[in-house]
Every structure is written in C-alpha cells, then in structure tokens.
XYZ file of N, CA and C in Angstrom:
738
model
N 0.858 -1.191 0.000
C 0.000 0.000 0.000
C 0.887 1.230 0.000
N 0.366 1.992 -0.624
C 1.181 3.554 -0.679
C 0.676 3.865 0.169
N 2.141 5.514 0.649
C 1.810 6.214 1.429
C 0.900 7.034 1.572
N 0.159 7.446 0.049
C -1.343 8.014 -0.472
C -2.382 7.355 0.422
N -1.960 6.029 0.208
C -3.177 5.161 0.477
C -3.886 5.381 1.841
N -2.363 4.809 2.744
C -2.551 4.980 4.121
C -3.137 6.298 4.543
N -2.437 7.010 3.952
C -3.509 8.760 4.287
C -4.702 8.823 4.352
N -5.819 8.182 3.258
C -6.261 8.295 2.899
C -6.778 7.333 3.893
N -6.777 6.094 4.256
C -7.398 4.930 4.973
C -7.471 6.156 6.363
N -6.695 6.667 7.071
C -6.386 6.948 8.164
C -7.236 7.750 8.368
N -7.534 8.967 7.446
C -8.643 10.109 6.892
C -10.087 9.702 7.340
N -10.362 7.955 6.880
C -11.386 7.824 6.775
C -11.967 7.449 8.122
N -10.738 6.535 8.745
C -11.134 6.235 9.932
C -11.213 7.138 10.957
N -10.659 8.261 11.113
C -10.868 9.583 11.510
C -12.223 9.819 11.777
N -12.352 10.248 10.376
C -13.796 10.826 10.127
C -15.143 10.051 10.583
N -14.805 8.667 10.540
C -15.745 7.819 11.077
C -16.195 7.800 12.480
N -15.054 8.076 13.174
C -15.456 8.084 14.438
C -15.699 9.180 15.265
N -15.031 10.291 14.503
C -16.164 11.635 14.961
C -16.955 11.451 14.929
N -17.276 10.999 13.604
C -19.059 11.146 13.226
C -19.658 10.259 14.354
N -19.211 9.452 14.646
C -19.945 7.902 15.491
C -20.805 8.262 17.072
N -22.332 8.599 17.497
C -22.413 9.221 17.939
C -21.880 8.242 19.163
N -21.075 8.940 20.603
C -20.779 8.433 21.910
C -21.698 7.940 22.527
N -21.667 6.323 22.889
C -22.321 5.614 24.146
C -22.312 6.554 25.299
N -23.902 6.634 24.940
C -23.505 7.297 26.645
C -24.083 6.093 27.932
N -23.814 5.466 28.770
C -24.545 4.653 29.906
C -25.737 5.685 30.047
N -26.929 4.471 30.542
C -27.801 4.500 30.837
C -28.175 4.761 32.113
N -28.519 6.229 33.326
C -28.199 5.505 34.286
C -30.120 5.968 35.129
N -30.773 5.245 33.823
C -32.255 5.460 34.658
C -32.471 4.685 35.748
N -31.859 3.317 35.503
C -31.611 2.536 36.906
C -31.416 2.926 38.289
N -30.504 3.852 38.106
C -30.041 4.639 38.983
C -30.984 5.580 39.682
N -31.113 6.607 38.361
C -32.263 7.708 39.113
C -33.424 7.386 39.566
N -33.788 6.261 39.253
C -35.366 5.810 39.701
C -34.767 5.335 41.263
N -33.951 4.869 41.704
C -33.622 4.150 42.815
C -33.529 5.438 43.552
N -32.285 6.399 43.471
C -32.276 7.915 44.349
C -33.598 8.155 44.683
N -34.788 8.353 43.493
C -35.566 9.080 44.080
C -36.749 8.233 44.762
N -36.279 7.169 44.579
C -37.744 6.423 45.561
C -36.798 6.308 47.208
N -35.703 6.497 47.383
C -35.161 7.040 48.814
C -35.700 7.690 49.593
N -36.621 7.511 50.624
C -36.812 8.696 51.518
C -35.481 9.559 51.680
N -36.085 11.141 52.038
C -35.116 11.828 52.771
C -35.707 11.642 54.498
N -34.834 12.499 55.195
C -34.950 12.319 56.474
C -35.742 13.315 56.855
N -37.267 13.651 57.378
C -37.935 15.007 57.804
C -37.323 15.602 58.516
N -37.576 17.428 57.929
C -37.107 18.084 58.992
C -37.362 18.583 60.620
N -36.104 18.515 60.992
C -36.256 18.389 62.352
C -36.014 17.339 63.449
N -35.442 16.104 62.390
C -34.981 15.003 63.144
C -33.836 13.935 62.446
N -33.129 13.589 63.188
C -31.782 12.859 62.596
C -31.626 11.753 62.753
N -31.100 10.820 61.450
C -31.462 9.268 61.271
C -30.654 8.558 62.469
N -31.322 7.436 62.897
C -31.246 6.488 63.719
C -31.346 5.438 63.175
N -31.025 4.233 63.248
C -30.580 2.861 62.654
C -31.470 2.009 63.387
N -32.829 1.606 62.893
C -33.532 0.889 63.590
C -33.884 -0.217 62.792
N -33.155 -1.499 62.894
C -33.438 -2.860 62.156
C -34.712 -3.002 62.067
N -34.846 -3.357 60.806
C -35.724 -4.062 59.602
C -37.026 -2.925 59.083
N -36.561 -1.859 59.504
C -36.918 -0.293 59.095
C -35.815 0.938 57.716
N -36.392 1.058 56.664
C -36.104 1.394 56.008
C -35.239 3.089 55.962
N -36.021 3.170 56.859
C -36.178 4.861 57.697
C -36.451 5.060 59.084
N -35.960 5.786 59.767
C -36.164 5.822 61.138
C -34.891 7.424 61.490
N -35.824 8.225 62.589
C -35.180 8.963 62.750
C -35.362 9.840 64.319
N -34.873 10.187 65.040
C -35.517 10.808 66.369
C -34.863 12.479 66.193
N -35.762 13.200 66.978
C -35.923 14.530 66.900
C -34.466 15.064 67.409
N -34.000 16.284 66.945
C -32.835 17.061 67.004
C -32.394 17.386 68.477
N -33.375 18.063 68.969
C -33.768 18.835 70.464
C -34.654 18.054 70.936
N -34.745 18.053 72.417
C -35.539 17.828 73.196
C -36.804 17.785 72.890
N -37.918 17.044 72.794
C -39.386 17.288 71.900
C -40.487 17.263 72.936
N -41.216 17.854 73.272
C -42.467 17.849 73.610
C -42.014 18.674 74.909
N -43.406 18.704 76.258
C -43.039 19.115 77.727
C -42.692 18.071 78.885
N -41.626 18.530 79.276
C -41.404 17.671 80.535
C -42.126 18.387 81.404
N -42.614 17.257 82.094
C -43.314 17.576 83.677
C -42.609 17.167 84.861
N -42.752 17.934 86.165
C -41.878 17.372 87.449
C -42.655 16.451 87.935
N -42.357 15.300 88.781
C -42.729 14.272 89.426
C -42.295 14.161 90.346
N -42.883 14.065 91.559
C -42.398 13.708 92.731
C -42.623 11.573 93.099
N -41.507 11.268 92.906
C -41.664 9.699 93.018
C -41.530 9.150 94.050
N -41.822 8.045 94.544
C -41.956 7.097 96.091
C -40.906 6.646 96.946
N -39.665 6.412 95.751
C -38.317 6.193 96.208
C -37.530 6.872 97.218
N -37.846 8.352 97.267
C -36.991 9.325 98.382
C -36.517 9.994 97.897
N -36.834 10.512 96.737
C -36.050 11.365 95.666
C -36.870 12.794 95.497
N -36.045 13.890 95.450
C -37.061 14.985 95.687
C -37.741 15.083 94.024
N -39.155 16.230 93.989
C -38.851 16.261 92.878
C -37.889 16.186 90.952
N -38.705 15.283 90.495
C -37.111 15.237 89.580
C -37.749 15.421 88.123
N -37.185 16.771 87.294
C -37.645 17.959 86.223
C -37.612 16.383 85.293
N -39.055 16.913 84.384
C -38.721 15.947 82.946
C -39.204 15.009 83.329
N -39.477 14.222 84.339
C -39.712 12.568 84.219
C -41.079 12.234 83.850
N -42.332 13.011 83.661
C -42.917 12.855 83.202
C -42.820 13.780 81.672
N -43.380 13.611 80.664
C -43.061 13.541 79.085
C -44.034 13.831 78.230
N -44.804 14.742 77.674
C -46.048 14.666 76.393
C -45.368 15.442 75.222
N -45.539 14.982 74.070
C -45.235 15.320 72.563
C -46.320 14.769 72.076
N -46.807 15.689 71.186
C -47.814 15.706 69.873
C -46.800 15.483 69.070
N -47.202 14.443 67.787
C -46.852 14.348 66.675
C -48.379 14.872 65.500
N -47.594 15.355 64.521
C -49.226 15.675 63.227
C -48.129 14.813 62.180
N -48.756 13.967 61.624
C -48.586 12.996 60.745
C -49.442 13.076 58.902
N -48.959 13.174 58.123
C -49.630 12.587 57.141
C -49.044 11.935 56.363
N -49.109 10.597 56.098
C -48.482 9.576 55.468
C -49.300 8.502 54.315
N -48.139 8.229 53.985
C -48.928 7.075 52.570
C -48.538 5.861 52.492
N -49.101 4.647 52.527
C -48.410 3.658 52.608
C -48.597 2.916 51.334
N -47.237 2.251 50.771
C -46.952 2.139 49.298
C -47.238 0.925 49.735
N -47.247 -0.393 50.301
C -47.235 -1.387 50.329
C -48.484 -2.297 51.811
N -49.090 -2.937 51.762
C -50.046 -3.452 52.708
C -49.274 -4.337 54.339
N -47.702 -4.713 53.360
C -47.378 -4.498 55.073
C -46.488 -3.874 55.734
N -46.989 -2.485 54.927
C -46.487 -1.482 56.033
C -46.600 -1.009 57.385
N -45.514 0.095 58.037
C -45.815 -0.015 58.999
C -45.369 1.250 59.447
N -45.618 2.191 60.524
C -44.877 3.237 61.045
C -45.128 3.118 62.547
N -43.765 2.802 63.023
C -43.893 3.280 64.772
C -43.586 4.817 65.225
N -44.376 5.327 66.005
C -44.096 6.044 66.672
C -43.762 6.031 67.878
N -42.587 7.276 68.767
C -41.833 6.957 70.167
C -42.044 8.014 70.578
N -42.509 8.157 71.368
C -42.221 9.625 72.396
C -41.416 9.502 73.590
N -41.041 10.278 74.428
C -39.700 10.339 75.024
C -39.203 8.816 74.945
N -37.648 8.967 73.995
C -36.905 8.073 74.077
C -35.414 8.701 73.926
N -34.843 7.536 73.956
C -32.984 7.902 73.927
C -32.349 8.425 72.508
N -31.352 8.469 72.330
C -30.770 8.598 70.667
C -31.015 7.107 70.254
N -31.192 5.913 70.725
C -31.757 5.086 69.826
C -33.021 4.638 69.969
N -33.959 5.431 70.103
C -35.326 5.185 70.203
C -35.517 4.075 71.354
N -35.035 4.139 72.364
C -35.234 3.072 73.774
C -36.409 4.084 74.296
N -37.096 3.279 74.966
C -38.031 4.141 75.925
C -37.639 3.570 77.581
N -36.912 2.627 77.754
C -35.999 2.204 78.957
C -35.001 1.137 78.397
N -33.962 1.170 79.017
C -33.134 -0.100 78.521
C -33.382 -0.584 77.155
N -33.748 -1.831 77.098
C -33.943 -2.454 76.069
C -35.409 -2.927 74.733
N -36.210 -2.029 75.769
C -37.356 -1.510 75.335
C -38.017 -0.631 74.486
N -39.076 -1.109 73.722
C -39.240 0.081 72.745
C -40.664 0.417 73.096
N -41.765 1.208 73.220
C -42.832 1.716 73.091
C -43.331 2.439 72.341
N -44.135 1.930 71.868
C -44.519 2.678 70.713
C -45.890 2.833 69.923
N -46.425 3.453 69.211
C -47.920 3.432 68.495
C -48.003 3.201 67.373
N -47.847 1.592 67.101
C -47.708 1.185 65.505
C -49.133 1.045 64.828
N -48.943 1.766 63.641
C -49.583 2.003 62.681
C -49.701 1.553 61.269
N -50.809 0.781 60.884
C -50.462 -0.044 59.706
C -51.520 0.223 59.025
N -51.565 -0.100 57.282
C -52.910 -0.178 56.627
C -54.031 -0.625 57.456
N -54.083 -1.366 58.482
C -55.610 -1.903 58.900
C -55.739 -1.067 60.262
N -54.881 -0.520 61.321
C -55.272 0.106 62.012
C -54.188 0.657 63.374
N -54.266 0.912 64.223
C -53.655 1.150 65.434
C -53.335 0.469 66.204
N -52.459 0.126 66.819
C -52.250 -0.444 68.162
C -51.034 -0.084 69.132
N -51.090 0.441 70.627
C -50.204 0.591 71.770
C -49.458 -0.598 71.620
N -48.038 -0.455 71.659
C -47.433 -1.819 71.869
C -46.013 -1.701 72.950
N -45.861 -2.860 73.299
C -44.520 -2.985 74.586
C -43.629 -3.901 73.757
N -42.130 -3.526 72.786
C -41.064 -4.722 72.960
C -40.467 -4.775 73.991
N -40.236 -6.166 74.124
C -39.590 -6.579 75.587
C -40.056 -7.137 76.554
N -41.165 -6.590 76.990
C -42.012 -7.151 77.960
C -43.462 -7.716 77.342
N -43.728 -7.312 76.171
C -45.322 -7.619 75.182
C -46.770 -7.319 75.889
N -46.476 -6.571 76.483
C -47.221 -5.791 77.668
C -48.282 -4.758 76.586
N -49.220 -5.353 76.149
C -50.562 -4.574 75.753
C -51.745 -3.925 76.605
N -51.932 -2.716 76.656
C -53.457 -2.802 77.152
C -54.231 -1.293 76.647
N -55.399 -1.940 75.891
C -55.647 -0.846 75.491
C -57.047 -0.539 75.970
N -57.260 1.040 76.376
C -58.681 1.261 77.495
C -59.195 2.509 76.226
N -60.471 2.708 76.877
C -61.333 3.910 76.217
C -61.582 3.392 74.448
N -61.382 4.442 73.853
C -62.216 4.761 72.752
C -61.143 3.891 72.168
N -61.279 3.025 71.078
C -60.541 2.357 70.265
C -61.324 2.161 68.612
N -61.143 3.632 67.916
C -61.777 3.098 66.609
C -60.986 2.905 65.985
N -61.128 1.685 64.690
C -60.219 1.114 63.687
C -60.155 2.378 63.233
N -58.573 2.909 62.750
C -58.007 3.927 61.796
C -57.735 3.690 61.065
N -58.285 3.006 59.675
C -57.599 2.373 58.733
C -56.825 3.625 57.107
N -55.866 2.895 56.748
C -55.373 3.575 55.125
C -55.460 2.819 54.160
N -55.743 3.566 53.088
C -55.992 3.033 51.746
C -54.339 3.114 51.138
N -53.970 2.319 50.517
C -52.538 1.970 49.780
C -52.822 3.164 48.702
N -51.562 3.733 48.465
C -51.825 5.009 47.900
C -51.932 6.152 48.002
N -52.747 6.205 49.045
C -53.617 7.199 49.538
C -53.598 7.929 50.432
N -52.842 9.917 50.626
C -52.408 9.928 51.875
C -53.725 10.316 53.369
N -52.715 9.684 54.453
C -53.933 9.722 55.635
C -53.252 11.121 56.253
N -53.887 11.558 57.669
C -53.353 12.798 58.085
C -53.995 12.296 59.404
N -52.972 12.136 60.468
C -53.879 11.785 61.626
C -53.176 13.106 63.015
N -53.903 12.945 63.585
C -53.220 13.623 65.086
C -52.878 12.656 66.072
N -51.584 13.174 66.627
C -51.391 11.699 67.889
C -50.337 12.566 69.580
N -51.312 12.060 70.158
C -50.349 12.674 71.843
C -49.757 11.513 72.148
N -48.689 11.828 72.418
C -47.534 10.143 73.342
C -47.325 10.846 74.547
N -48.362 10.413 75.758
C -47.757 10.916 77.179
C -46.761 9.741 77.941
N -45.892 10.068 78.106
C -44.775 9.312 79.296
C -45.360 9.275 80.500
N -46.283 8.808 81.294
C -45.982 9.250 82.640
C -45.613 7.933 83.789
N -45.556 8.516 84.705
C -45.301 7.871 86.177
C -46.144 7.832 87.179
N -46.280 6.159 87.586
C -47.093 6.214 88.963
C -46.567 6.249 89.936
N -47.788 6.707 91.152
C -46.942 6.053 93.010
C -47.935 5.908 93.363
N -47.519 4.721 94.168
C -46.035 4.914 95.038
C -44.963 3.732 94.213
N -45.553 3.170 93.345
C -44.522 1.937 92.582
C -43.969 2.426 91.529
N -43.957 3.685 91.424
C -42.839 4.234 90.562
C -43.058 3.359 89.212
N -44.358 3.234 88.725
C -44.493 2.393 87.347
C -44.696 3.499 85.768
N -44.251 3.096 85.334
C -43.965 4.047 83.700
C -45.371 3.277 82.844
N -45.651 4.521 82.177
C -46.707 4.049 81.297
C -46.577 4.887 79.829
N -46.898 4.423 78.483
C -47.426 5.433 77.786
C -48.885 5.459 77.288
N -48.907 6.790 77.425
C -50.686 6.558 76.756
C -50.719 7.546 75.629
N -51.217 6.367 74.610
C -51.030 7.093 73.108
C -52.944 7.657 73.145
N -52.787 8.825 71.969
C -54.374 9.706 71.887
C -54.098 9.868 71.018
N -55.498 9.568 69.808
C -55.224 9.539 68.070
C -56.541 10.258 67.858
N -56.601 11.154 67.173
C -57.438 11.976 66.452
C -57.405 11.474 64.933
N -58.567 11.463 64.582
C -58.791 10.770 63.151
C -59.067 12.328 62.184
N -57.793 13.392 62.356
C -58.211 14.151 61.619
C -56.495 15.632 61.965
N -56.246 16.736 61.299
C -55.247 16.747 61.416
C -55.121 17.430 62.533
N -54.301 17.677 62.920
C -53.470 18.824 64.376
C -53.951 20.411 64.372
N -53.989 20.800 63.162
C -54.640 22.146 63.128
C -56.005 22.258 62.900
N -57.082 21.147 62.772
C -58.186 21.306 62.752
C -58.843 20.745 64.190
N -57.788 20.699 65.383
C -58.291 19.980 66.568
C -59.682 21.743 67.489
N -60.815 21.046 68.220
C -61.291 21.921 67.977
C -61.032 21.671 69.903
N -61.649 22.571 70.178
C -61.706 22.825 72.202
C -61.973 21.206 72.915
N -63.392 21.067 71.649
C -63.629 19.726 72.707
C -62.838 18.473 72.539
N -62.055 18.482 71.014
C -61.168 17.715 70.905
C -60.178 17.423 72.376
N -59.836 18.395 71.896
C -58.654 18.413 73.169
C -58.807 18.053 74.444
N -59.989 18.295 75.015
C -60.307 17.796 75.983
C -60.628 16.477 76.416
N -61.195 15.577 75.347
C -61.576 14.385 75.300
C -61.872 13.777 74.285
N -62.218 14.356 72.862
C -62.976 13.992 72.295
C -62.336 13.531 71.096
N -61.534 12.182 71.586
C -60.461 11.681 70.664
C -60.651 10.656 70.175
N -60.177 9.602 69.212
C -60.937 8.225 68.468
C -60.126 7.019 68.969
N -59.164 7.207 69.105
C -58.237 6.052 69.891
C -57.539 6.567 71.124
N -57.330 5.374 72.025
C -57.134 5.693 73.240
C -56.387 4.466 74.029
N -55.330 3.783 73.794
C -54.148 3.266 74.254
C -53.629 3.299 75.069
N -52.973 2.507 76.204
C -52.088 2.774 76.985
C -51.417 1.871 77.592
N -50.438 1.703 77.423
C -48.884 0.485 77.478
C -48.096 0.432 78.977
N -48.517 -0.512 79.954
C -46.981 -0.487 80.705
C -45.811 -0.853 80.551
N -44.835 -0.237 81.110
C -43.860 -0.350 80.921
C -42.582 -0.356 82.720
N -42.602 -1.058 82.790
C -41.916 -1.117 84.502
C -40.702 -0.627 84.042
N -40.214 0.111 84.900
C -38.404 0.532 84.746
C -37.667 -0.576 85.304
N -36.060 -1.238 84.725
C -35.803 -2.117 85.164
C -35.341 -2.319 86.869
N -35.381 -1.380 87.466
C -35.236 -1.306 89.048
C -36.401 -0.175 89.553
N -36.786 -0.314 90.820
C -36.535 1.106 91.237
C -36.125 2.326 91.584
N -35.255 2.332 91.765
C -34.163 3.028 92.187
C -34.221 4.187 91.516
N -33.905 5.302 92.618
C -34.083 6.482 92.304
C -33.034 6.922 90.660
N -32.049 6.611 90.769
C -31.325 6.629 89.515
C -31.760 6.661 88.608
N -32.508 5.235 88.383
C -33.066 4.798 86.990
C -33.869 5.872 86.570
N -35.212 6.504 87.450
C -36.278 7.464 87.545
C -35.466 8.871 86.658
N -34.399 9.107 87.493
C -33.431 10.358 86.999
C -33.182 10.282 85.677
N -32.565 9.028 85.435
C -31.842 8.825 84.572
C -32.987 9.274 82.982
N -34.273 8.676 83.145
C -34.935 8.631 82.294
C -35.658 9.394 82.155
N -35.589 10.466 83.453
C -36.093 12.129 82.942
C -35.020 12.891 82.245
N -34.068 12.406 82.157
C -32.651 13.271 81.816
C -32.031 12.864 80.592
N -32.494 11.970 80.180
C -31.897 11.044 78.458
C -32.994 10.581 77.701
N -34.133 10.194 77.880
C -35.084 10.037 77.048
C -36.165 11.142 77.014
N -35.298 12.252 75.996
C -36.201 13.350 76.067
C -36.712 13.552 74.697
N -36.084 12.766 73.957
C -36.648 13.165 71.940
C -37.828 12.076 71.945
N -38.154 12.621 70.445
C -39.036 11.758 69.739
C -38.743 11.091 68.974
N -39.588 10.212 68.420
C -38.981 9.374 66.660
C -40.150 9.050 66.270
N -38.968 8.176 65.085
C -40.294 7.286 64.565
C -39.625 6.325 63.764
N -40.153 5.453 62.894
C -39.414 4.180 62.310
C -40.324 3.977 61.193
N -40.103 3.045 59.779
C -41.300 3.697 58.725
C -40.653 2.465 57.980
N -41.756 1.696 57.396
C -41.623 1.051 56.225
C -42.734 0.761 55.172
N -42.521 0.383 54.083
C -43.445 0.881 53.144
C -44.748 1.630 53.187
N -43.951 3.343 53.553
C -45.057 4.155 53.765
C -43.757 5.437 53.347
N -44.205 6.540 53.202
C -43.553 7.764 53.334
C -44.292 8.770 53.556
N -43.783 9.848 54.448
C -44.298 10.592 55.026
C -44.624 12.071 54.354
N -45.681 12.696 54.169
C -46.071 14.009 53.340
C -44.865 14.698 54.583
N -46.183 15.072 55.905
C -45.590 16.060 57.070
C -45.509 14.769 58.286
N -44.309 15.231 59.113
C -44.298 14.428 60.490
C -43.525 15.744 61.135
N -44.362 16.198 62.139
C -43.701 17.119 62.708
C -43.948 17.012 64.471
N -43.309 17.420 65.613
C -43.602 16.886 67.130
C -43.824 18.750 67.209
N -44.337 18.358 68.911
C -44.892 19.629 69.263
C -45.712 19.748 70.877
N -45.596 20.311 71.528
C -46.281 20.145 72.952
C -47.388 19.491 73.019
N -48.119 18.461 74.244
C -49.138 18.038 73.888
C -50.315 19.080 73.609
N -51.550 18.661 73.632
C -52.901 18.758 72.846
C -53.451 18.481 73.244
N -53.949 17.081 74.250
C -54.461 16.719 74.770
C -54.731 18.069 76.566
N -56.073 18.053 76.519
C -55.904 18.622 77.579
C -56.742 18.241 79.413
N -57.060 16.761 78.782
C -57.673 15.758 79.401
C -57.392 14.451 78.775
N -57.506 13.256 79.656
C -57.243 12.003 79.326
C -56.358 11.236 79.626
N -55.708 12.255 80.659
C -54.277 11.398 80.767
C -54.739 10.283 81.981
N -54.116 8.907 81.908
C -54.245 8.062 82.802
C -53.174 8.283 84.466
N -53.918 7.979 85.368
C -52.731 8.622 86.051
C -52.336 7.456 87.397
C-alpha cells in the first residue's frame, strides 16, 4: 500500500469516528432508585432501627417535661414525666407497612433499657405496643383507623410518658385523632379523641437513679417507617388537655 493510500485509509477512519455518535450509559436505573429514597424530615436525625427502612428521632428535646415527685426518696425530679404531639400525614406504598411512633426516648429510640414503646400504625389500624415485655393494654375509645394503599392519611397523635406512686411504674398513653393537628377543635382536646391506648412499661429497678436517669436522656421523639412515606411528620407540645391516665 502507498503512502497516499494509508492517508487516505487513516482520513477515513478519523472521520468515522467523529461522526460515530458516543455511548452514553444508561443511568435510569439509577435515578429511579435515588428518588424512591426517603429523605430524612425536617427536624430530626437518622437512627438505625433494624428491619426499618427509615427511622429517625428529633434534634432537640421534643415535647413538655413535667416534674414528678416519686416514692423512692427522691425529691422532685424535672422531665420525668413527658407529652409530645406528633401531626402525621403519610402514605403507605405497600399493605405491610408499617410506622412506629416513640415519644420520650434515647438517641436510639429506647423508651428504657432495652425496650421500645410505641404506636404502631399499619394499613388496617392502630395499636399501643410494649417490645420486651409484650405488655398490651388498650382502654377507652378504640376506633379502627384504617389507610388506603396510595392514599395519603393525616392523623393527630399525643404520646404521654408518665409515672405512677407509690410503685414508681412508667406508662405510655397514646391519643389519636382521626383528623389533622390544626383542625383539633376545644372539645377535641379535651376528650374527644378516636383512639385511646395505653402500654406499661416497669423501669428495670426502682431506684431512684433509673427514675433520673430517664427524665434526663429520654427526652426526643422518633419514629421508624416502612413501606409508607411521610407528606408532614412534625412533634410539638401536647394537645391533649384531658385524658391522661394517672
């Protein structure tokens, strides 16, 4: 071959592969996956709660602590009793979904030791629940709250912490409004709520410590979420202005 030739071959192959438009990767795979990711709502920072997709407890301190005077010999002690409102509106993509809610708990959503308390919420309805001890009991008004897949719900919910005496016993009592947080009206608040829950929970001693301890570290909120995502989840002083079990 001449040196014409080769020019000429070289020319062509040149030109060919300018022209040739560039592979670009595909990366819809990708973007569809990013955006079906929850982000984390504002106002609270992720927590790692197994076999939960999402889970996160509040930044600051959430709701009002109340003082308690307990049986042990301990003078008043700030915080140990606990109420946070959560306003919720959520959607659940899948039928066995689920969202717990926590009111006063630790940075890993404990509500004592090794315990979780919480107000799980699923397509078919509500329920107060105890891990650890499986300690159910639910009193007063109990209407099914159910969600449609798809479809977002908007509920209102109070999580009170409190404490008995003289046995120094921990309870939560969850209060669900079948409607949102800013449409709660006087008599709402007072009583006039659709679910009505309430969980014991024994502290693992008595001892004045423990009591301290758990007015002084389980002061946030959370929550934990699987096939559901959340429009608004926001905490806030209670609402309730009657009902508490005591």
């Amino acid at each position: 071959m001449t040196i014409k030739k080769i020019l000429i071959a070289m020319a062509a192959l040149s030109f060919f592969a300018f022209c040739t438009p560039e592979k670009k990767e595909d990366n819809t795979p990708l973007l569809a996956l990013l955006a079906s990711i929850p982000g984390q709502p504002a106002g609270f920072q992720a927590v790692t709660y197994p076999g939960f997709s999402l889970a996160g407890r509040t930044i600051s301190p959430a709701g009002k602590g109340e003082d308690k005077s307990i049986s042990t010999g301990a003078a008043t002690t700030g915080g140990l009793e606990r109420k946070t409102s959560f306003s919720l509106t959520y959607t659940f993509t899948a039928a066995d979904g689920e969202i717990r809610i926590f009111g006063a708990v630790n940075s890993e959503l404990k509500t004592r030791g090794d315990q979780d308390s919480y107000l799980r919420i699923t397509p078919a309805g509500l329920t107060g629940f105890v891990a650890g001890n499986a300690v159910t009991a639910t009193s007063g008004k109990a209407k099914v709250i159910t969600a449609t897949i798809g479809t977002a719900k908007t509920i209102c919910v109070d999580v009170h912490r409190e404490v008995d005496t003289p046995d120094s016993k921990v309870k939560f009592h969850y209060l669900v409004w079948d409607k949102a947080c800013s449409a709660l009206t006087t008599s709402d608040r007072a009583g006039n709520n659709e679910f009505d829950a309430e969980t014991e929970l024994w502290t693992n001693t008595r001892a004045t410590s423990e009591l301290v301890t758990m007015g002084t570290r389980e002061i946030f909120a959370g929550f934990a979420v699987k096939g559901a995502g959340f429009t608004t989840i926001t905490t806030g002083d209670p609402l309730a202005t009657s009902g508490s079990f005591k």
